[in-house]
Short mmCIF file of C-alpha atoms in Angstrom, two decimals:
data_model
loop_
_atom_site.label_atom_id
_atom_site.label_comp_id
_atom_site.label_asym_id
_atom_site.label_seq_id
_atom_site.Cartn_x
_atom_site.Cartn_y
_atom_site.Cartn_z
CA MET A 16 -25.18 64.28 76.15
CA LYS A 17 -28.38 63.10 73.96
CA ARG A 18 -26.32 60.07 72.82
CA PHE A 19 -25.25 59.50 76.34
CA LEU A 20 -28.95 59.63 78.19
CA THR A 21 -30.18 56.86 75.53
CA MET A 22 -27.31 54.59 76.14
CA MET A 23 -27.84 54.78 79.95
CA LEU A 24 -31.82 54.12 79.61
CA VAL A 25 -30.76 51.57 77.29
CA GLY A 26 -28.74 50.13 79.68
CA ILE A 27 -30.93 50.76 82.96
CA ALA A 28 -33.69 49.33 81.37
CA MET A 29 -31.75 45.81 80.28
CA ASN A 30 -30.68 46.00 83.71
CA ALA A 31 -34.42 45.55 85.15
CA MET A 32 -35.69 43.20 82.58
CA ALA A 33 -32.79 41.04 83.43
CA GLY A 34 -33.02 41.50 86.90
CA THR A 35 -36.87 40.66 88.00
CA ASP A 36 -39.80 39.99 85.85
CA ASP A 37 -42.12 41.65 88.37
CA TYR A 38 -42.89 45.27 87.14
CA THR A 39 -45.12 46.12 89.65
CA ASN A 40 -42.77 46.57 92.32
CA MET A 41 -40.55 49.26 90.29
CA GLU A 42 -39.97 52.90 91.50
CA PRO A 43 -40.64 55.31 89.01
CA LEU A 44 -37.46 56.10 87.00
CA LYS A 45 -35.76 59.82 87.92
CA LEU A 46 -33.10 61.42 86.14
CA THR A 47 -31.17 64.36 87.18
CA VAL A 48 -29.44 66.36 84.33
CA PRO A 49 -26.50 68.81 85.79
CA GLU A 50 -26.72 72.04 84.82
CA MET A 51 -24.30 73.00 82.37
CA LYS A 52 -22.79 76.09 82.10
CA ALA A 53 -20.31 77.35 79.04
CA GLU A 54 -17.54 79.46 80.28
CA LEU A 55 -14.16 80.63 78.78
CA GLY A 56 -11.24 79.63 79.73
CA THR A 57 -7.61 79.09 79.44
CA VAL A 58 -6.28 76.10 78.39
CA THR A 59 -2.30 75.20 79.11
CA ASN A 60 -0.13 72.27 77.95
CA GLU A 61 3.13 71.68 79.49
CA LYS A 62 4.81 69.94 76.62
CA TYR A 63 3.84 72.05 73.79
CA ASP A 64 4.51 76.29 73.71
CA LEU A 65 0.46 76.72 71.79
CA LYS A 66 1.40 80.04 70.59
CA ALA A 67 5.20 78.31 69.00
CA LEU A 68 2.93 75.76 67.37
CA ALA A 69 1.26 78.58 65.95
CA LEU A 70 4.07 79.83 64.36
CA GLU A 71 5.03 76.16 63.12
CA ALA A 72 2.28 75.51 61.15
CA PRO A 73 0.34 78.59 60.43
CA THR A 74 -2.66 78.41 58.17
CA PRO A 75 -0.67 78.53 54.43
CA LYS A 76 -1.90 81.97 52.64
CA MET A 77 -0.96 83.34 49.58
CA ASP A 78 2.14 85.76 49.70
CA PHE A 79 2.08 88.74 46.87
CA ASP A 80 3.42 91.54 48.94
CA PHE A 81 6.51 92.02 46.76
CA PHE A 82 7.65 95.44 48.36
CA LYS A 83 6.40 95.28 51.91
CA SER A 84 9.17 93.97 54.49
CA LYS A 85 8.30 91.74 56.87
CA THR A 86 9.89 90.95 60.24
CA ASN A 87 8.53 88.23 62.56
CA PRO A 88 9.55 88.96 66.70
CA ASP A 89 12.18 86.50 68.08
CA THR A 90 14.17 86.14 64.60
CA LYS A 91 18.13 86.15 64.85
CA PRO A 92 20.07 87.92 62.89
CA TYR A 93 22.25 86.30 61.21
CA LYS A 94 26.22 87.32 61.15
CA PHE A 95 28.69 86.98 57.85
CA MET A 96 30.45 83.99 58.74
CA ASP A 97 27.03 82.43 59.46
CA ASP A 98 26.42 82.26 56.47
CA MET A 99 29.79 80.76 54.56
CA THR A 100 31.13 77.30 54.42
CA PHE A 101 33.22 78.01 51.33
CA VAL A 102 32.63 74.66 50.06
CA GLY A 103 32.82 75.78 46.59
CA VAL A 104 36.59 76.96 46.98
CA PRO A 105 37.63 72.91 47.03
CA LEU A 106 35.08 72.74 44.03
CA PHE A 107 36.77 75.10 41.71
CA VAL A 108 40.06 74.07 43.01
CA ALA A 109 39.15 70.26 41.84
CA GLY A 110 38.27 71.86 38.77
CA ILE A 111 41.52 73.11 37.97
CA ILE A 112 43.20 70.27 39.11
CA ALA A 113 40.65 68.39 36.92
CA LYS A 114 41.59 70.40 33.73
CA SER A 115 44.67 67.14 32.96
CA GLU A 116 41.82 65.24 31.20
CA LYS A 117 42.21 67.80 28.36
CA THR A 118 46.16 66.55 27.70
CA ALA A 119 45.16 63.61 25.61
CA PHE A 120 43.75 65.86 22.65
CA LYS A 121 46.54 68.32 22.82
CA GLN A 122 48.65 65.06 21.46
CA GLN A 123 47.02 65.20 18.02
CA THR A 124 46.39 67.86 15.30
CA LYS A 125 43.17 67.19 14.67
CA HIS A 126 40.40 65.31 16.64
CA SER A 127 37.09 65.67 17.51
CA LEU A 128 35.15 64.46 20.65
CA LEU A 129 31.80 62.68 19.97
CA THR A 130 28.95 61.38 22.26
CA HIS A 131 25.58 59.83 21.24
CA PHE A 132 23.61 61.12 24.28
CA LYS A 133 21.07 64.19 24.06
CA THR A 134 18.93 65.52 25.42
CA SER A 135 17.70 69.01 26.25
CA ILE A 136 16.69 68.51 30.05
CA ASP A 137 19.44 70.36 31.69
CA ASP A 138 18.55 73.43 30.11
CA TYR A 139 15.39 73.36 32.41
CA THR A 140 16.47 71.27 35.64
CA GLN A 141 19.14 74.98 35.78
CA TYR A 142 16.34 76.73 37.30
CA PHE A 143 14.75 73.89 39.64
CA GLY A 144 16.25 75.97 42.75
CA PRO A 145 15.00 79.31 41.73
CA ALA A 146 11.72 78.16 40.25
CA LEU A 147 10.33 76.07 44.08
CA THR A 148 11.79 78.41 46.45
CA LEU A 149 9.22 80.93 44.29
CA GLY A 150 6.69 78.69 44.08
CA LEU A 151 6.68 77.97 48.06
CA LYS A 152 7.18 81.73 48.93
CA LEU A 153 3.83 82.20 46.61
CA GLY A 154 2.31 79.64 48.16
CA GLY A 155 2.50 80.85 51.74
CA MET A 156 4.84 79.47 52.99
CA GLU A 157 7.27 81.13 54.76
CA GLY A 158 11.16 80.87 54.26
CA ARG A 159 14.10 82.35 55.76
CA SER A 160 13.34 85.93 54.20
CA ASP A 161 10.90 88.51 53.38
CA TRP A 162 10.47 89.02 49.80
CA PRO A 163 12.42 92.48 49.25
CA ARG A 164 15.27 90.70 51.46
CA PHE A 165 14.91 87.39 49.33
CA PHE A 166 15.02 89.45 45.76
CA ALA A 167 18.01 91.61 47.36
CA SER A 168 19.61 87.90 48.00
CA ALA A 169 18.89 86.58 44.86
CA ALA A 170 19.78 89.14 42.58
CA MET A 171 23.09 89.54 44.13
CA GLY A 172 23.71 85.76 43.91
CA TYR A 173 23.61 85.22 40.15
CA GLY A 174 24.92 88.38 39.66
CA ILE A 175 28.26 87.43 41.22
CA MET A 176 28.02 84.24 39.23
CA ALA A 177 27.29 85.26 36.04
CA LEU A 178 30.57 88.01 36.80
CA LEU A 179 32.65 85.37 37.92
CA VAL A 180 31.71 82.79 35.03
CA ASN A 181 31.69 84.97 31.83
CA THR A 182 35.41 86.84 33.44
CA ILE A 183 37.12 83.40 33.35
CA LYS A 184 35.22 81.93 30.24
CA TYR A 185 36.22 84.36 28.01
CA THR A 186 39.73 84.64 29.69
CA ALA A 187 40.71 81.08 29.41
CA LYS A 188 38.82 80.08 26.55
CA GLU A 189 38.90 76.42 26.66
CA MET A 190 37.45 74.81 23.86
CA ARG A 191 34.39 72.73 24.27
CA PRO A 192 35.10 68.92 23.59
CA ASP A 193 32.96 69.18 20.76
CA GLY A 194 34.85 71.64 19.64
CA SER A 195 31.91 74.49 19.29
CA SER A 196 33.26 77.32 21.15
CA ALA A 197 36.01 78.05 22.77
CA ASN A 198 34.08 78.86 25.73
CA SER A 199 33.84 75.83 28.06
CA TRP A 200 35.61 76.47 31.38
CA PRO A 201 33.74 76.88 33.37
CA SER A 202 30.35 75.16 33.04
CA GLY A 203 27.66 78.42 32.99
CA HIS A 204 24.05 76.05 33.37
CA THR A 205 26.03 74.18 36.18
CA ALA A 206 27.02 77.19 38.12
CA THR A 207 23.30 78.81 37.56
CA SER A 208 22.13 75.23 38.86
CA PHE A 209 24.22 75.61 41.90
CA VAL A 210 23.04 78.96 42.85
CA GLY A 211 19.64 78.37 42.64
CA ALA A 212 20.11 75.09 44.95
CA THR A 213 21.77 77.08 47.40
CA ILE A 214 18.98 79.73 47.57
CA LEU A 215 16.68 77.25 48.28
CA HIS A 216 18.87 75.70 50.79
CA LYS A 217 19.17 79.25 52.86
CA GLU A 218 15.38 80.04 52.35
CA TYR A 219 13.93 76.71 53.35
CA GLY A 220 16.46 73.87 53.93
CA LEU A 221 18.00 75.46 56.38
CA THR A 222 14.76 76.60 58.26
CA ARG A 223 12.28 74.00 57.08
CA SER A 224 13.50 70.76 56.44
CA PRO A 225 16.69 69.35 55.22
CA TRP A 226 15.37 67.51 51.89
CA PHE A 227 14.69 70.88 50.34
CA SER A 228 18.56 70.66 50.21
CA VAL A 229 18.27 67.32 49.23
CA ALA A 230 16.39 68.26 46.50
CA GLY A 231 18.55 71.08 45.39
CA TYR A 232 21.84 69.90 45.10
CA GLY A 233 20.59 66.59 44.02
CA ILE A 234 18.74 68.35 40.92
CA ALA A 235 21.83 70.30 40.59
CA THR A 236 24.71 67.25 40.83
CA ALA A 237 21.88 66.34 37.84
CA THR A 238 22.59 68.60 35.27
CA GLY A 239 25.99 68.71 35.87
CA VAL A 240 26.09 65.25 34.52
CA MET A 241 24.06 66.23 31.67
CA ARG A 242 26.72 68.77 30.74
CA VAL A 243 29.17 66.29 30.51
CA LEU A 244 27.10 63.51 28.69
CA ASN A 245 25.22 66.04 26.43
CA ASN A 246 29.63 66.43 24.78
CA ARG A 247 29.22 70.23 26.01
CA HIS A 248 31.59 70.09 28.72
CA TRP A 249 34.60 68.28 30.54
CA VAL A 250 34.08 66.75 34.00
CA SER A 251 36.59 70.56 35.20
CA ASP A 252 34.12 72.78 33.84
CA VAL A 253 31.37 70.73 35.97
CA LEU A 254 33.45 70.98 38.94
CA SER A 255 34.65 74.49 38.91
CA GLY A 256 30.83 75.80 37.84
CA ALA A 257 29.44 73.85 40.66
CA GLY A 258 32.31 75.83 43.28
CA ILE A 259 31.42 79.07 41.74
CA GLY A 260 27.53 78.55 41.79
CA ILE A 261 27.82 77.44 45.43
CA LEU A 262 30.44 80.36 46.65
CA SER A 263 28.44 82.92 44.86
CA GLY A 264 24.98 82.05 46.97
CA GLU A 265 26.48 81.74 49.87
CA LEU A 266 28.84 85.45 49.48
CA ALA A 267 25.05 87.00 48.50
CA TYR A 268 23.37 85.74 51.99
CA ALA A 269 26.31 86.90 53.71
CA LEU A 270 26.14 90.34 51.85
CA SER A 271 22.29 90.35 52.66
CA ASP A 272 23.32 90.09 56.11
CA ILE A 273 25.20 93.05 55.91
CA PHE A 274 23.06 94.94 54.82
CA PHE A 275 19.65 94.35 56.40
CA LYS A 276 20.71 93.01 59.44
CA GLY A 277 17.81 91.46 61.23
CA LYS A 278 15.28 93.30 59.19
CA GLY A 279 13.00 91.08 56.83
CA LEU A 280 13.74 88.20 58.56
CA ARG A 281 11.04 85.69 58.52
CA ARG A 282 12.07 82.33 60.41
CA ASN A 283 15.43 80.95 62.07
CA ASP A 284 17.54 78.15 61.20
CA ILE A 285 16.38 75.15 62.90
CA PRO A 286 18.02 74.39 65.93
CA GLY A 287 20.25 71.88 67.14
CA MET A 288 21.35 70.12 63.82
CA ALA A 289 25.04 70.29 64.37
CA SER A 290 26.05 66.69 66.37
CA VAL A 291 26.94 64.08 64.26
CA ILE A 292 25.89 62.40 67.23
CA ASP A 293 21.84 63.12 66.96
CA HIS A 294 22.01 63.17 63.44
CA PRO A 295 23.87 60.71 61.62
CA SER A 296 22.07 60.36 58.31
CA PHE A 297 22.98 61.95 55.31
CA PHE A 298 23.23 62.70 51.68
CA SER A 299 26.50 64.51 49.90
CA ILE A 300 27.76 64.73 46.91
CA SER A 301 31.70 63.79 46.26
CA MET A 302 34.73 63.75 44.53
CA GLY A 303 38.23 61.99 44.65
CA LEU A 304 41.25 60.67 43.06
CA GLY A 305 41.20 57.45 42.01
CA LEU A 306 43.95 55.21 42.35
CA GLY A 307 44.82 51.21 42.24
CA SER A 308 45.29 49.27 39.16
CA ARG A 309 45.61 51.54 36.31
CA ASP A 310 47.56 49.18 33.15
CA LEU A 311 46.55 46.09 30.93
CA ASP A 312 48.62 44.61 29.41
CA PHE A 313 47.40 43.06 26.17
CA GLY A 314 50.77 41.36 24.66
CA MET A 315 50.04 41.37 21.53
CA LYS A 316 53.56 40.54 20.68
CA GLU A 317 52.51 36.72 20.27
CA TYR A 318 50.07 38.37 17.81
CA GLY A 319 53.37 39.95 15.21
CA TRP A 320 52.80 43.40 16.57
CA SER A 321 55.73 45.17 17.32
CA ASP A 322 54.42 46.22 20.64
CA ASP A 323 52.52 44.88 23.25
CA LEU A 324 50.13 47.09 23.31
CA HIS A 325 50.88 47.85 26.96
CA LEU A 326 47.84 50.67 28.33
CA LYS A 327 48.71 52.94 30.56
CA PHE A 328 45.71 54.95 32.93
CA GLN A 329 45.95 58.14 34.57
CA ALA A 330 44.66 58.88 37.64
CA ALA A 331 40.97 58.31 37.93
CA THR A 332 38.48 61.01 38.25
CA ALA A 333 35.40 59.90 40.95
CA VAL A 334 32.21 61.62 41.16
CA GLY A 335 29.32 60.27 43.22
CA ALA A 336 26.16 60.86 45.45
CA GLU A 337 26.07 59.14 48.56
CA GLY A 338 23.27 59.10 51.34
CA ALA A 339 22.32 56.91 54.36
CA TYR A 340 19.45 57.01 56.70
CA PHE A 341 20.39 55.79 60.84
CA PHE A 342 18.62 53.73 63.21
CA ASN A 343 20.79 55.21 65.69
CA PRO A 344 23.32 56.81 65.78
CA TYR A 345 25.53 53.55 65.15
CA PHE A 346 24.43 52.11 62.57
CA GLY A 347 22.34 52.66 59.24
CA ILE A 348 21.56 51.61 55.33
CA GLY A 349 22.48 53.63 52.31
CA GLY A 350 24.08 53.79 48.99
CA ARG A 351 25.80 55.04 46.62
CA LEU A 352 26.16 56.34 43.18
CA ARG A 353 29.82 56.82 41.58
CA VAL A 354 31.41 57.64 38.17
CA LYS A 355 34.65 56.51 37.20
CA SER A 356 36.13 57.77 34.49
CA SER A 357 40.09 57.02 33.88
CA PRO A 358 42.12 58.81 30.91
CA ILE A 359 43.84 56.65 28.73
CA LYS A 360 47.73 57.85 28.26
CA GLY A 361 48.61 58.85 25.27
CA TRP A 362 46.25 58.52 22.04
CA ASP A 363 49.40 59.52 19.78
CA LYS A 364 50.91 56.01 20.65
CA ILE A 365 47.96 53.84 19.39
CA VAL A 366 47.74 56.27 16.19
CA ASP A 367 51.22 56.10 15.29
CA PHE A 368 50.88 52.54 16.02
CA ALA A 369 48.12 51.82 13.33
CA TRP A 370 50.10 54.29 10.95
CA GLU A 371 52.93 51.97 10.98
CA ASP A 372 50.89 48.70 10.37
CA VAL A 373 48.80 50.45 7.35
CA ALA A 374 51.43 51.45 5.86
CA SER A 375 52.95 47.75 6.15
CA LEU A 376 49.82 46.15 5.11
CA TYR A 377 49.76 49.11 1.78
CA ASP A 378 52.95 47.44 0.67
CA GLU A 379 51.69 43.92 0.87
CA ILE A 380 48.64 44.54 -0.61
CA SER A 381 50.30 46.92 -3.92
CA GLN A 382 52.98 43.93 -4.31
CA LEU A 383 55.12 47.16 -5.12
CA ASP A 384 58.44 47.19 -5.26
CA ASP A 385 60.35 49.77 -2.54
CA GLU A 386 61.26 52.49 -5.24
CA ASP A 387 57.57 52.09 -6.86
CA LEU A 388 56.01 52.40 -3.47
CA VAL A 389 53.46 55.84 -3.07
CA ASP A 390 53.07 57.33 0.04
CA ILE A 391 50.00 56.18 1.85
CA GLU A 392 49.51 59.62 3.16
CA SER A 393 49.18 60.74 -0.34
CA THR A 394 46.09 58.40 -1.49
CA ILE A 395 44.15 59.93 1.71
CA ASP A 396 42.78 63.51 1.09
CA ASP A 397 41.58 63.86 4.89
CA ILE A 398 41.53 61.71 7.89
CA ASP A 399 40.05 62.78 11.67
CA PHE A 400 40.12 60.51 14.29
CA VAL A 401 36.40 60.35 16.26
CA ILE A 402 36.54 59.38 20.01
CA GLU A 403 33.19 58.44 21.00
CA SER A 404 34.64 58.02 24.30
CA ASP A 405 38.30 59.10 25.71
CA HIS A 406 37.73 57.50 29.30
CA LEU A 407 37.22 54.18 30.43
CA THR A 408 34.60 54.94 32.40
CA GLU A 409 32.67 53.09 35.07
CA PHE A 410 29.57 53.21 36.96
CA ALA A 411 28.58 51.58 39.98
CA GLY A 412 25.78 51.72 42.01
CA ASP A 413 26.13 50.30 45.72
CA ILE A 414 23.93 49.28 48.79
CA GLY A 415 24.90 48.05 52.36
CA LEU A 416 25.51 49.00 55.77
CA TYR A 417 26.80 52.23 57.01
CA PHE A 418 28.72 52.51 60.65
CA ASN A 419 29.30 55.86 62.12
CA PHE A 420 31.22 56.10 65.55
CA PRO A 421 30.82 59.45 67.55
CA LEU A 422 33.92 61.06 68.55
CA SER A 423 32.73 64.06 70.01
CA ASN A 424 29.09 66.00 69.17
CA ARG A 425 30.91 67.61 66.30
CA PHE A 426 33.90 64.98 64.95
CA ALA A 427 32.67 60.91 64.25
CA LEU A 428 34.42 57.82 62.23
CA GLY A 429 32.60 56.19 59.31
CA SER A 430 32.35 52.77 57.66
CA LYS A 431 30.74 50.72 55.09
CA LEU A 432 30.15 47.52 53.80
CA LEU A 433 29.12 47.85 50.09
CA VAL A 434 27.71 45.18 47.64
CA GLY A 435 27.18 46.61 43.94
CA ARG A 436 27.16 46.22 40.41
CA SER A 437 30.32 47.78 38.08
CA ILE A 438 29.22 48.47 34.29
CA MET A 439 31.82 49.80 32.40
CA GLN A 440 31.48 52.12 29.08
CA GLU A 441 33.96 51.24 26.54
CA LEU A 442 36.72 53.52 24.92
CA ASN A 443 36.17 54.26 21.56
CA LEU A 444 38.20 55.93 18.81
CA ASP A 445 37.06 55.89 15.61
CA ALA A 446 38.23 56.75 12.30
CA LYS A 447 37.20 58.68 9.16
CA VAL A 448 39.09 58.60 5.83
CA ALA A 449 38.64 59.96 2.72
CA GLY A 450 40.48 59.74 -0.84
CA LYS A 451 40.32 58.31 -4.07
CA GLU A 452 39.43 55.05 -4.83
CA TYR A 453 42.60 53.02 -6.69
CA LYS A 454 41.99 50.06 -9.32
CA GLU A 455 44.40 47.39 -7.88
CA GLY A 456 46.76 45.45 -10.83
CA ASP A 457 48.15 48.80 -12.09
CA GLU A 458 51.69 49.34 -11.53
CA PRO A 459 51.83 52.17 -10.06
CA LEU A 460 48.54 52.21 -8.78
CA LYS A 461 46.34 54.47 -10.72
CA PRO A 462 43.00 56.31 -8.98
CA THR A 463 39.71 55.45 -10.65
CA GLY A 464 38.51 59.20 -10.17
CA ASN A 465 35.94 57.45 -7.79
CA ASP A 466 36.21 59.42 -3.61
CA TYR A 467 35.28 57.52 -0.46
CA ASP A 468 34.58 58.47 2.83
CA ILE A 469 34.52 55.63 5.67
CA GLU A 470 34.30 55.47 9.33
CA TRP A 471 34.84 52.37 11.38
CA ASP A 472 35.60 51.48 14.87
CA TYR A 473 39.16 52.04 14.75
CA PHE A 474 40.20 51.01 18.17
CA THR A 475 37.54 49.96 21.05
CA LEU A 476 38.45 48.71 24.91
CA GLY A 477 35.28 47.85 27.50
CA GLY A 478 34.64 45.54 30.57
CA ASN A 479 31.93 42.96 31.24
CA LYS A 480 28.92 43.86 33.72
CA THR A 481 30.55 42.28 37.16
CA TRP A 482 29.86 42.67 41.08
CA LYS A 483 32.08 44.28 43.15
CA PHE A 484 32.26 44.52 46.98
CA GLY A 485 33.71 48.03 48.65
CA THR A 486 34.09 48.64 52.10
CA GLY A 487 35.22 52.52 53.33
CA ILE A 488 36.81 55.07 56.09
CA SER A 489 35.62 58.43 56.54
CA LEU A 490 36.10 61.34 59.05
CA THR A 491 32.90 63.75 59.37
CA TYR A 492 33.55 66.98 60.91
CA ALA A 493 30.01 68.86 61.68
CA TYR A 494 30.39 71.98 60.23
CA LYS A 495 27.69 74.67 60.03
CA GLN A 496 24.25 74.52 60.35
CA ASN A 497 23.07 70.05 59.50
CA PHE A 498 26.03 70.39 57.04
CA SER A 499 29.23 68.77 57.42
CA TRP A 500 32.43 68.09 55.95
CA LYS A 501 33.81 64.61 55.03
CA VAL A 502 37.29 63.00 53.98
CA PHE A 503 36.91 59.49 53.14
CA LEU A 504 39.40 56.47 51.59
CA ASP A 505 37.15 54.14 49.68
CA TYR A 506 37.99 50.23 48.42
CA ASP A 507 36.85 48.46 45.96
CA VAL A 508 37.67 45.26 44.21
CA SER A 509 36.04 43.39 41.08
CA ARG A 510 37.22 41.11 38.68
CA LYS A 511 36.38 41.92 35.07
CA THR A 512 36.92 40.66 31.27
CA TYR A 513 38.30 43.36 29.39
CA THR A 514 38.16 42.98 25.79
CA MET A 515 40.06 45.26 22.73
CA ASP A 516 39.05 45.24 19.27
CA TYR A 517 42.13 46.95 16.96
CA ASN A 518 40.99 47.56 13.73
CA TYR A 519 43.48 49.35 11.42
CA GLY A 520 43.03 48.32 7.86
CA GLY A 521 39.01 49.86 7.90
CA PHE A 522 39.67 52.36 4.99
CA LEU A 523 41.63 49.72 2.59
CA TYR A 524 38.09 48.29 1.75
CA ALA A 525 37.06 51.52 0.47
CA MET A 526 40.17 52.52 -0.97
CA PHE A 527 40.76 49.63 -3.14
CA PRO A 528 37.40 47.70 -3.70
CA SER A 529 38.47 45.19 -6.77
CA ALA A 530 41.01 43.73 -4.29
CA PHE A 531 38.48 43.26 -1.60
CA GLU A 532 35.75 42.65 -3.35
CA ASN A 533 35.75 38.93 -3.15
CA MET A 534 36.46 38.44 0.42
CA SER A 535 34.19 37.69 2.78
CA GLU A 536 33.45 39.21 6.31
CA GLN A 537 34.90 36.66 7.97
CA ASP A 538 38.46 36.12 6.93
CA TYR A 539 38.31 40.66 6.66
CA LYS A 540 38.16 40.45 10.20
CA ASP A 541 40.63 37.41 10.76
CA TYR A 542 43.34 39.92 8.34
CA PHE A 543 42.26 43.03 10.00
CA ILE A 544 40.92 43.10 13.25
CA ALA A 545 42.91 42.33 16.62
CA THR A 546 40.76 41.21 19.36
CA LYS A 547 41.87 39.65 22.63
CA SER A 548 40.36 39.23 26.03
CA ILE A 549 42.33 39.49 29.05
CA LYS A 550 40.84 39.05 33.04
CA LYS A 551 42.34 40.82 35.97
CA THR A 552 41.20 41.41 39.34
CA MET A 553 40.90 45.15 39.86
CA HIS A 554 41.69 47.00 43.25
CA SER A 555 40.58 50.98 43.14
CA PHE A 556 40.94 53.33 46.06
CA VAL A 557 39.55 56.62 45.99
CA LEU A 558 40.58 59.42 47.80
CA GLY A 559 38.29 62.28 48.31
CA GLY A 560 36.04 64.99 50.16
CA SER A 561 32.59 65.27 50.02
CA PHE A 562 30.11 67.76 51.57
CA CYS A 563 27.35 66.64 53.33
CA ILE A 564 23.36 67.87 54.53
CA ASN A 565 22.66 65.77 57.75
CA PHE A 566 19.14 65.05 58.74
#
């Protein structure tokens, strides 16, 4: 008021000065200050319910009332089926189907699978969900449940998960890929991570923001991927573990709905999130079956081989994460990350073929008559084939345009146009051989008494980095609160150069050192290593399903 009056005085004075130079005739300035009276009144706003806003955004206060039951008014009790999406069931079944990836290893009497990727981050990320949930609750941010109801739901979730995982583990007795123990399927780390993600989803993803669900399930997915990269689990173990984790968390909250009814509820779910018209933006985790081009023919007969080395691959397993932000119900932009691995059919064919060539090579080097030829296997004490990578694996990242065509409030067709980059991880079979050195020139060959132990790249197959283009169609069904199912058929095309290296005589250099001591490295490669590249346009189809968090 003082500033207002001062500005008024200045304005009047300036106007007076500008209007006349004669100050003698001016009337004295009189100011009238209105009487002001302080009163208590009621503020109304037709747009906002201030009481509701106060509940929506309370001042956060630390909450340590672990044993005190608190129920907010106007919270709606849940029914058993409100919490059950059953998304864990198809994930668990997908894990059973994907167990066929292990058949390649049963064809060899001795083998091991090793990878160079090592990290311990997955030992900690499995607890991301409960850690964030506890932090938010301790910080005073109200979630779905009060402390007693939350503790009961979490305890039941982890209890159900532990019972299912350990019962299956020690009944199935599946060997881990690194051969360390026979308790591989399903993955306990992945199950633990997805239980925590489901708890975070229930407490804050449904009641506060879907981004909590995206964070929880995203970290859980990364945990499962790291378990595979760490060589501790097969893809099938991770898929089944994820299914058990989600199913256990949902079942625990459904049981709490029966035991507690409406008691201990602090917040209801965010309303109006089921429509694929109003909320087409999504984050999804998908699993599918890769079809399309599944053979490579290197035509090795022209090199004097007894076989063309026609490689065939089993149907690929495709796991991915995808998301898109829509500017309106019809158009958006987004991206996709996908790992697609294709196991080779029949390691035994490759190994047997190599043994034939090694035996003939031994015959040529020893220059002995057939009756004096020493069996090649008698010169070897131990042989092990070390599979550095048992799949031809493609890592692909894509970005592009996404389209949504609503059919109703719950159904929508989708499509996309993507461009991306494809990176191949080579399929690699190493060999480890130990035995006795032999002295060249004696007939028959005699061992020198010296031992050798050598490991070399036995068979490798890889593809170059290329650009790829893709599209696809999908059908989305909005099933539950900000949750939907999606079935899809994706198509991708790329032009790749595949290179095969086959070194079948790696151990002969160690077995017959005197025979190879004067051989140059280039001569060795020319004589023992077969290399060939072929170009092929690869057409890939992925048929699968995904569960989506809509926002």
